[in-house]
Amino acid sequence: MSEQPTPVQTAGSAVSPSVEAAPASSVESAPVSPLPREVAAALKRDGAGLVAAVVQQYDTNEVLMLGWMDDEALHRTMTTGRVTFYSRSRQEYWRKGDTSGHVQWVKSVAMDCDGDALLVRVDQVGAACHTGTRSCFDGRDLDVVAGQAG
């Protein structure tokens, strides 16, 4: 999906470098978010107006991937039943599965306690990772010293 190449900016989020500043004589007003007011107000976006979205399989709790959403991508995810992300590298919206057929059907969306991350629970069809693996974390373990409680 190639549309709206700049993430939606809302009050409290940084302005993208591609957006020109308003003339000093005009009254500044933040673009209206497509999200419910309370959701838009609670989100804490990064400097590009994005929030991290952790994607998890709804019935097994398997963590599948991490993507990025702005207000418009989150709105589309919440209202269409399919997950939409904002690609930082391509600077465009993309809906998981449109080219691969590996669709993510939305089951629920939750915001963390700080408002700076989302948990998107899905029913994943096929691979979640663009490499063809079920999860973007499959086979990518790092060597660590394991901790122990008590």
mmCIF file with all atom_site columns, C-alpha atoms in Angstrom:
data_model
loop_
_atom_site.group_PDB
_atom_site.id
_atom_site.type_symbol
_atom_site.label_atom_id
_atom_site.label_alt_id
_atom_site.label_comp_id
_atom_site.label_asym_id
_atom_site.label_entity_id
_atom_site.label_seq_id
_atom_site.pdbx_PDB_ins_code
_atom_site.Cartn_x
_atom_site.Cartn_y
_atom_site.Cartn_z
_atom_site.occupancy
_atom_site.B_iso_or_equiv
_atom_site.pdbx_formal_charge
_atom_site.auth_seq_id
_atom_site.auth_comp_id
_atom_site.auth_asym_id
_atom_site.auth_atom_id
_atom_site.pdbx_PDB_model_num
ATOM 1   C CA . MET A 1 1   ? 0.000   0.000   0.000  1.00 0.00 ? 1   MET A CA 1
ATOM 2   C CA . SER A 1 2   ? 1.615   3.265   -1.082 1.00 0.00 ? 2   SER A CA 1
ATOM 3   C CA . GLU A 1 3   ? -0.311  6.174   0.274  1.00 0.00 ? 3   GLU A CA 1
ATOM 4   C CA . GLN A 1 4   ? 0.220   9.108   2.629  1.00 0.00 ? 4   GLN A CA 1
ATOM 5   C CA . PRO A 1 5   ? 4.041   9.036   2.683  1.00 0.00 ? 5   PRO A CA 1
ATOM 6   C CA . THR A 1 6   ? 4.316   11.049  5.903  1.00 0.00 ? 6   THR A CA 1
ATOM 7   C CA . PRO A 1 7   ? 3.065   9.660   9.235  1.00 0.00 ? 7   PRO A CA 1
ATOM 8   C CA . VAL A 1 8   ? 0.084   11.468  10.728 1.00 0.00 ? 8   VAL A CA 1
ATOM 9   C CA . GLN A 1 9   ? 1.286   14.078  13.210 1.00 0.00 ? 9   GLN A CA 1
ATOM 10  C CA . THR A 1 10  ? -0.770  14.958  16.251 1.00 0.00 ? 10  THR A CA 1
ATOM 11  C CA . ALA A 1 11  ? -0.461  17.307  19.173 1.00 0.00 ? 11  ALA A CA 1
ATOM 12  C CA . GLY A 1 12  ? 2.533   16.266  21.238 1.00 0.00 ? 12  GLY A CA 1
ATOM 13  C CA . SER A 1 13  ? 4.312   14.417  18.451 1.00 0.00 ? 13  SER A CA 1
ATOM 14  C CA . ALA A 1 14  ? 7.310   15.721  16.565 1.00 0.00 ? 14  ALA A CA 1
ATOM 15  C CA . VAL A 1 15  ? 6.954   17.197  13.115 1.00 0.00 ? 15  VAL A CA 1
ATOM 16  C CA . SER A 1 16  ? 8.490   15.138  10.317 1.00 0.00 ? 16  SER A CA 1
ATOM 17  C CA . PRO A 1 17  ? 11.440  16.796  8.558  1.00 0.00 ? 17  PRO A CA 1
ATOM 18  C CA . SER A 1 18  ? 9.466   16.671  5.306  1.00 0.00 ? 18  SER A CA 1
ATOM 19  C CA . VAL A 1 19  ? 6.775   18.951  6.717  1.00 0.00 ? 19  VAL A CA 1
ATOM 20  C CA . GLU A 1 20  ? 7.450   22.666  6.331  1.00 0.00 ? 20  GLU A CA 1
ATOM 21  C CA . ALA A 1 21  ? 6.889   24.921  9.312  1.00 0.00 ? 21  ALA A CA 1
ATOM 22  C CA . ALA A 1 22  ? 3.799   27.108  9.199  1.00 0.00 ? 22  ALA A CA 1
ATOM 23  C CA . PRO A 1 23  ? 4.356   30.819  8.546  1.00 0.00 ? 23  PRO A CA 1
ATOM 24  C CA . ALA A 1 24  ? 4.776   32.823  11.767 1.00 0.00 ? 24  ALA A CA 1
ATOM 25  C CA . SER A 1 25  ? 1.604   34.796  11.060 1.00 0.00 ? 25  SER A CA 1
ATOM 26  C CA . SER A 1 26  ? -0.655  31.738  10.883 1.00 0.00 ? 26  SER A CA 1
ATOM 27  C CA . VAL A 1 27  ? -2.274  30.088  13.879 1.00 0.00 ? 27  VAL A CA 1
ATOM 28  C CA . GLU A 1 28  ? -0.740  26.663  14.521 1.00 0.00 ? 28  GLU A CA 1
ATOM 29  C CA . SER A 1 29  ? -3.130  23.757  14.838 1.00 0.00 ? 29  SER A CA 1
ATOM 30  C CA . ALA A 1 30  ? -2.271  20.079  15.108 1.00 0.00 ? 30  ALA A CA 1
ATOM 31  C CA . PRO A 1 31  ? -3.809  17.776  12.500 1.00 0.00 ? 31  PRO A CA 1
ATOM 32  C CA . VAL A 1 32  ? -6.784  15.861  13.787 1.00 0.00 ? 32  VAL A CA 1
ATOM 33  C CA . SER A 1 33  ? -6.005  12.257  14.690 1.00 0.00 ? 33  SER A CA 1
ATOM 34  C CA . PRO A 1 34  ? -8.337  9.575   13.300 1.00 0.00 ? 34  PRO A CA 1
ATOM 35  C CA . LEU A 1 35  ? -8.143  7.834   16.690 1.00 0.00 ? 35  LEU A CA 1
ATOM 36  C CA . PRO A 1 36  ? -10.576 8.287   19.561 1.00 0.00 ? 36  PRO A CA 1
ATOM 37  C CA . ARG A 1 37  ? -9.471  11.389  21.505 1.00 0.00 ? 37  ARG A CA 1
ATOM 38  C CA . GLU A 1 38  ? -8.530  9.442   24.663 1.00 0.00 ? 38  GLU A CA 1
ATOM 39  C CA . VAL A 1 39  ? -6.373  6.989   22.698 1.00 0.00 ? 39  VAL A CA 1
ATOM 40  C CA . ALA A 1 40  ? -4.589  9.732   20.740 1.00 0.00 ? 40  ALA A CA 1
ATOM 41  C CA . ALA A 1 41  ? -3.926  11.650  23.962 1.00 0.00 ? 41  ALA A CA 1
ATOM 42  C CA . ALA A 1 42  ? -2.508  8.596   25.754 1.00 0.00 ? 42  ALA A CA 1
ATOM 43  C CA . LEU A 1 43  ? -0.075  7.559   22.993 1.00 0.00 ? 43  LEU A CA 1
ATOM 44  C CA . LYS A 1 44  ? 3.558   8.597   23.419 1.00 0.00 ? 44  LYS A CA 1
ATOM 45  C CA . ARG A 1 45  ? 5.073   8.662   19.944 1.00 0.00 ? 45  ARG A CA 1
ATOM 46  C CA . ASP A 1 46  ? 8.756   8.807   19.010 1.00 0.00 ? 46  ASP A CA 1
ATOM 47  C CA . GLY A 1 47  ? 10.276  11.774  17.168 1.00 0.00 ? 47  GLY A CA 1
ATOM 48  C CA . ALA A 1 48  ? 8.830   10.510  13.878 1.00 0.00 ? 48  ALA A CA 1
ATOM 49  C CA . GLY A 1 49  ? 5.302   10.204  15.318 1.00 0.00 ? 49  GLY A CA 1
ATOM 50  C CA . LEU A 1 50  ? 5.498   6.407   15.590 1.00 0.00 ? 50  LEU A CA 1
ATOM 51  C CA . VAL A 1 51  ? 4.862   3.863   18.332 1.00 0.00 ? 51  VAL A CA 1
ATOM 52  C CA . ALA A 1 52  ? 6.242   0.300   18.520 1.00 0.00 ? 52  ALA A CA 1
ATOM 53  C CA . ALA A 1 53  ? 3.710   -2.476  17.952 1.00 0.00 ? 53  ALA A CA 1
ATOM 54  C CA . VAL A 1 54  ? 4.566   -5.946  19.269 1.00 0.00 ? 54  VAL A CA 1
ATOM 55  C CA . VAL A 1 55  ? 2.602   -8.592  17.367 1.00 0.00 ? 55  VAL A CA 1
ATOM 56  C CA . GLN A 1 56  ? 1.646   -11.769 19.228 1.00 0.00 ? 56  GLN A CA 1
ATOM 57  C CA . GLN A 1 57  ? -0.273  -14.907 18.208 1.00 0.00 ? 57  GLN A CA 1
ATOM 58  C CA . TYR A 1 58  ? -3.514  -14.674 20.181 1.00 0.00 ? 58  TYR A CA 1
ATOM 59  C CA . ASP A 1 59  ? -3.905  -18.353 21.166 1.00 0.00 ? 59  ASP A CA 1
ATOM 60  C CA . THR A 1 60  ? -0.289  -19.409 21.839 1.00 0.00 ? 60  THR A CA 1
ATOM 61  C CA . ASN A 1 61  ? 1.178   -16.064 23.037 1.00 0.00 ? 61  ASN A CA 1
ATOM 62  C CA . GLU A 1 62  ? 4.071   -16.536 20.583 1.00 0.00 ? 62  GLU A CA 1
ATOM 63  C CA . VAL A 1 63  ? 5.753   -13.194 19.815 1.00 0.00 ? 63  VAL A CA 1
ATOM 64  C CA . LEU A 1 64  ? 5.776   -12.901 16.029 1.00 0.00 ? 64  LEU A CA 1
ATOM 65  C CA . MET A 1 65  ? 7.274   -9.547  15.118 1.00 0.00 ? 65  MET A CA 1
ATOM 66  C CA . LEU A 1 66  ? 7.673   -5.868  15.881 1.00 0.00 ? 66  LEU A CA 1
ATOM 67  C CA . GLY A 1 67  ? 6.339   -3.157  13.599 1.00 0.00 ? 67  GLY A CA 1
ATOM 68  C CA . TRP A 1 68  ? 5.727   0.594   13.763 1.00 0.00 ? 68  TRP A CA 1
ATOM 69  C CA . MET A 1 69  ? 2.434   2.479   13.688 1.00 0.00 ? 69  MET A CA 1
ATOM 70  C CA . ASP A 1 70  ? 1.385   6.088   13.529 1.00 0.00 ? 70  ASP A CA 1
ATOM 71  C CA . ASP A 1 71  ? -2.164  7.218   14.329 1.00 0.00 ? 71  ASP A CA 1
ATOM 72  C CA . GLU A 1 72  ? -3.462  6.345   10.857 1.00 0.00 ? 72  GLU A CA 1
ATOM 73  C CA . ALA A 1 73  ? -1.926  2.836   10.863 1.00 0.00 ? 73  ALA A CA 1
ATOM 74  C CA . LEU A 1 74  ? -3.357  2.171   14.328 1.00 0.00 ? 74  LEU A CA 1
ATOM 75  C CA . HIS A 1 75  ? -6.753  3.492   13.235 1.00 0.00 ? 75  HIS A CA 1
ATOM 76  C CA . ARG A 1 76  ? -6.745  1.188   10.194 1.00 0.00 ? 76  ARG A CA 1
ATOM 77  C CA . THR A 1 77  ? -5.705  -1.749  12.389 1.00 0.00 ? 77  THR A CA 1
ATOM 78  C CA . MET A 1 78  ? -8.477  -1.034  14.893 1.00 0.00 ? 78  MET A CA 1
ATOM 79  C CA . THR A 1 79  ? -11.213 -0.573  12.289 1.00 0.00 ? 79  THR A CA 1
ATOM 80  C CA . THR A 1 80  ? -10.495 -3.060  9.470  1.00 0.00 ? 80  THR A CA 1
ATOM 81  C CA . GLY A 1 81  ? -9.650  -6.350  11.200 1.00 0.00 ? 81  GLY A CA 1
ATOM 82  C CA . ARG A 1 82  ? -6.239  -6.436  9.452  1.00 0.00 ? 82  ARG A CA 1
ATOM 83  C CA . VAL A 1 83  ? -2.898  -5.144  10.778 1.00 0.00 ? 83  VAL A CA 1
ATOM 84  C CA . THR A 1 84  ? -1.462  -2.049  9.071  1.00 0.00 ? 84  THR A CA 1
ATOM 85  C CA . PHE A 1 85  ? 2.046   -0.739  9.774  1.00 0.00 ? 85  PHE A CA 1
ATOM 86  C CA . TYR A 1 86  ? 3.998   2.327   8.756  1.00 0.00 ? 86  TYR A CA 1
ATOM 87  C CA . SER A 1 87  ? 7.281   1.411   7.045  1.00 0.00 ? 87  SER A CA 1
ATOM 88  C CA . ARG A 1 88  ? 10.103  3.636   8.271  1.00 0.00 ? 88  ARG A CA 1
ATOM 89  C CA . SER A 1 89  ? 12.359  2.610   5.386  1.00 0.00 ? 89  SER A CA 1
ATOM 90  C CA . ARG A 1 90  ? 9.790   2.960   2.573  1.00 0.00 ? 90  ARG A CA 1
ATOM 91  C CA . GLN A 1 91  ? 7.824   5.744   4.280  1.00 0.00 ? 91  GLN A CA 1
ATOM 92  C CA . GLU A 1 92  ? 4.488   4.210   3.378  1.00 0.00 ? 92  GLU A CA 1
ATOM 93  C CA . TYR A 1 93  ? 1.676   2.228   4.939  1.00 0.00 ? 93  TYR A CA 1
ATOM 94  C CA . TRP A 1 94  ? 1.633   -1.513  4.403  1.00 0.00 ? 94  TRP A CA 1
ATOM 95  C CA . ARG A 1 95  ? -0.863  -4.142  5.364  1.00 0.00 ? 95  ARG A CA 1
ATOM 96  C CA . LYS A 1 96  ? 0.597   -7.466  6.424  1.00 0.00 ? 96  LYS A CA 1
ATOM 97  C CA . GLY A 1 97  ? -0.245  -10.151 3.879  1.00 0.00 ? 97  GLY A CA 1
ATOM 98  C CA . ASP A 1 98  ? -1.186  -7.989  0.883  1.00 0.00 ? 98  ASP A CA 1
ATOM 99  C CA . THR A 1 99  ? 1.725   -9.312  -1.186 1.00 0.00 ? 99  THR A CA 1
ATOM 100 C CA . SER A 1 100 ? 2.686   -12.503 0.707  1.00 0.00 ? 100 SER A CA 1
ATOM 101 C CA . GLY A 1 101 ? -0.746  -13.810 1.617  1.00 0.00 ? 101 GLY A CA 1
ATOM 102 C CA . HIS A 1 102 ? 0.502   -14.155 5.218  1.00 0.00 ? 102 HIS A CA 1
ATOM 103 C CA . VAL A 1 103 ? -2.332  -12.163 6.738  1.00 0.00 ? 103 VAL A CA 1
ATOM 104 C CA . GLN A 1 104 ? -2.585  -11.009 10.344 1.00 0.00 ? 104 GLN A CA 1
ATOM 105 C CA . TRP A 1 105 ? -6.203  -11.007 11.514 1.00 0.00 ? 105 TRP A CA 1
ATOM 106 C CA . VAL A 1 106 ? -6.632  -8.656  14.477 1.00 0.00 ? 106 VAL A CA 1
ATOM 107 C CA . LYS A 1 107 ? -8.005  -10.188 17.675 1.00 0.00 ? 107 LYS A CA 1
ATOM 108 C CA . SER A 1 108 ? -7.194  -7.350  20.107 1.00 0.00 ? 108 SER A CA 1
ATOM 109 C CA . VAL A 1 109 ? -5.024  -4.269  20.578 1.00 0.00 ? 109 VAL A CA 1
ATOM 110 C CA . ALA A 1 110 ? -3.726  -3.023  23.940 1.00 0.00 ? 110 ALA A CA 1
ATOM 111 C CA . MET A 1 111 ? -1.616  -0.034  24.916 1.00 0.00 ? 111 MET A CA 1
ATOM 112 C CA . ASP A 1 112 ? 1.072   -0.457  27.577 1.00 0.00 ? 112 ASP A CA 1
ATOM 113 C CA . CYS A 1 113 ? 0.995   1.478   30.854 1.00 0.00 ? 113 CYS A CA 1
ATOM 114 C CA . ASP A 1 114 ? 3.245   4.263   29.499 1.00 0.00 ? 114 ASP A CA 1
ATOM 115 C CA . GLY A 1 115 ? 1.458   4.628   26.151 1.00 0.00 ? 115 GLY A CA 1
ATOM 116 C CA . ASP A 1 116 ? 4.694   4.069   24.220 1.00 0.00 ? 116 ASP A CA 1
ATOM 117 C CA . ALA A 1 117 ? 4.063   0.521   22.967 1.00 0.00 ? 117 ALA A CA 1
ATOM 118 C CA . LEU A 1 118 ? 1.177   -1.501  21.602 1.00 0.00 ? 118 LEU A CA 1
ATOM 119 C CA . LEU A 1 119 ? 0.414   -5.206  21.879 1.00 0.00 ? 119 LEU A CA 1
ATOM 120 C CA . VAL A 1 120 ? -1.445  -6.432  18.803 1.00 0.00 ? 120 VAL A CA 1
ATOM 121 C CA . ARG A 1 121 ? -2.820  -9.950  19.251 1.00 0.00 ? 121 ARG A CA 1
ATOM 122 C CA . VAL A 1 122 ? -3.512  -11.634 15.927 1.00 0.00 ? 122 VAL A CA 1
ATOM 123 C CA . ASP A 1 123 ? -4.383  -14.853 14.198 1.00 0.00 ? 123 ASP A CA 1
ATOM 124 C CA . GLN A 1 124 ? -1.355  -15.201 11.912 1.00 0.00 ? 124 GLN A CA 1
ATOM 125 C CA . VAL A 1 125 ? -1.820  -16.994 8.589  1.00 0.00 ? 125 VAL A CA 1
ATOM 126 C CA . GLY A 1 126 ? 1.536   -18.399 7.410  1.00 0.00 ? 126 GLY A CA 1
ATOM 127 C CA . ALA A 1 127 ? 4.900   -16.809 8.193  1.00 0.00 ? 127 ALA A CA 1
ATOM 128 C CA . ALA A 1 128 ? 5.034   -13.530 10.089 1.00 0.00 ? 128 ALA A CA 1
ATOM 129 C CA . CYS A 1 129 ? 8.603   -12.729 9.040  1.00 0.00 ? 129 CYS A CA 1
ATOM 130 C CA . HIS A 1 130 ? 9.582   -11.517 5.576  1.00 0.00 ? 130 HIS A CA 1
ATOM 131 C CA . THR A 1 131 ? 12.343  -14.186 5.646  1.00 0.00 ? 131 THR A CA 1
ATOM 132 C CA . GLY A 1 132 ? 9.671   -16.903 5.632  1.00 0.00 ? 132 GLY A CA 1
ATOM 133 C CA . THR A 1 133 ? 9.954   -17.961 9.273  1.00 0.00 ? 133 THR A CA 1
ATOM 134 C CA . ARG A 1 134 ? 6.931   -18.179 11.527 1.00 0.00 ? 134 ARG A CA 1
ATOM 135 C CA . SER A 1 135 ? 8.359   -15.509 13.870 1.00 0.00 ? 135 SER A CA 1
ATOM 136 C CA . CYS A 1 136 ? 10.935  -12.797 13.219 1.00 0.00 ? 136 CYS A CA 1
ATOM 137 C CA . PHE A 1 137 ? 12.733  -14.187 16.282 1.00 0.00 ? 137 PHE A CA 1
ATOM 138 C CA . ASP A 1 138 ? 13.021  -17.841 15.119 1.00 0.00 ? 138 ASP A CA 1
ATOM 139 C CA . GLY A 1 139 ? 16.635  -19.073 15.122 1.00 0.00 ? 139 GLY A CA 1
ATOM 140 C CA . ARG A 1 140 ? 18.018  -15.705 16.178 1.00 0.00 ? 140 ARG A CA 1
ATOM 141 C CA . ASP A 1 141 ? 18.841  -16.374 19.835 1.00 0.00 ? 141 ASP A CA 1
ATOM 142 C CA . LEU A 1 142 ? 21.777  -14.481 21.343 1.00 0.00 ? 142 LEU A CA 1
ATOM 143 C CA . ASP A 1 143 ? 24.205  -16.008 23.847 1.00 0.00 ? 143 ASP A CA 1
ATOM 144 C CA . VAL A 1 144 ? 23.341  -14.739 27.323 1.00 0.00 ? 144 VAL A CA 1
ATOM 145 C CA . VAL A 1 145 ? 23.978  -15.584 30.941 1.00 0.00 ? 145 VAL A CA 1
ATOM 146 C CA . ALA A 1 146 ? 20.615  -16.820 32.208 1.00 0.00 ? 146 ALA A CA 1
ATOM 147 C CA . GLY A 1 147 ? 19.402  -15.349 35.482 1.00 0.00 ? 147 GLY A CA 1
ATOM 148 C CA . GLN A 1 148 ? 17.650  -17.218 38.241 1.00 0.00 ? 148 GLN A CA 1
ATOM 149 C CA . ALA A 1 149 ? 15.020  -16.121 40.745 1.00 0.00 ? 149 ALA A CA 1
ATOM 150 C CA . GLY A 1 150 ? 15.795  -16.470 44.452 1.00 0.00 ? 150 GLY A CA 1
#
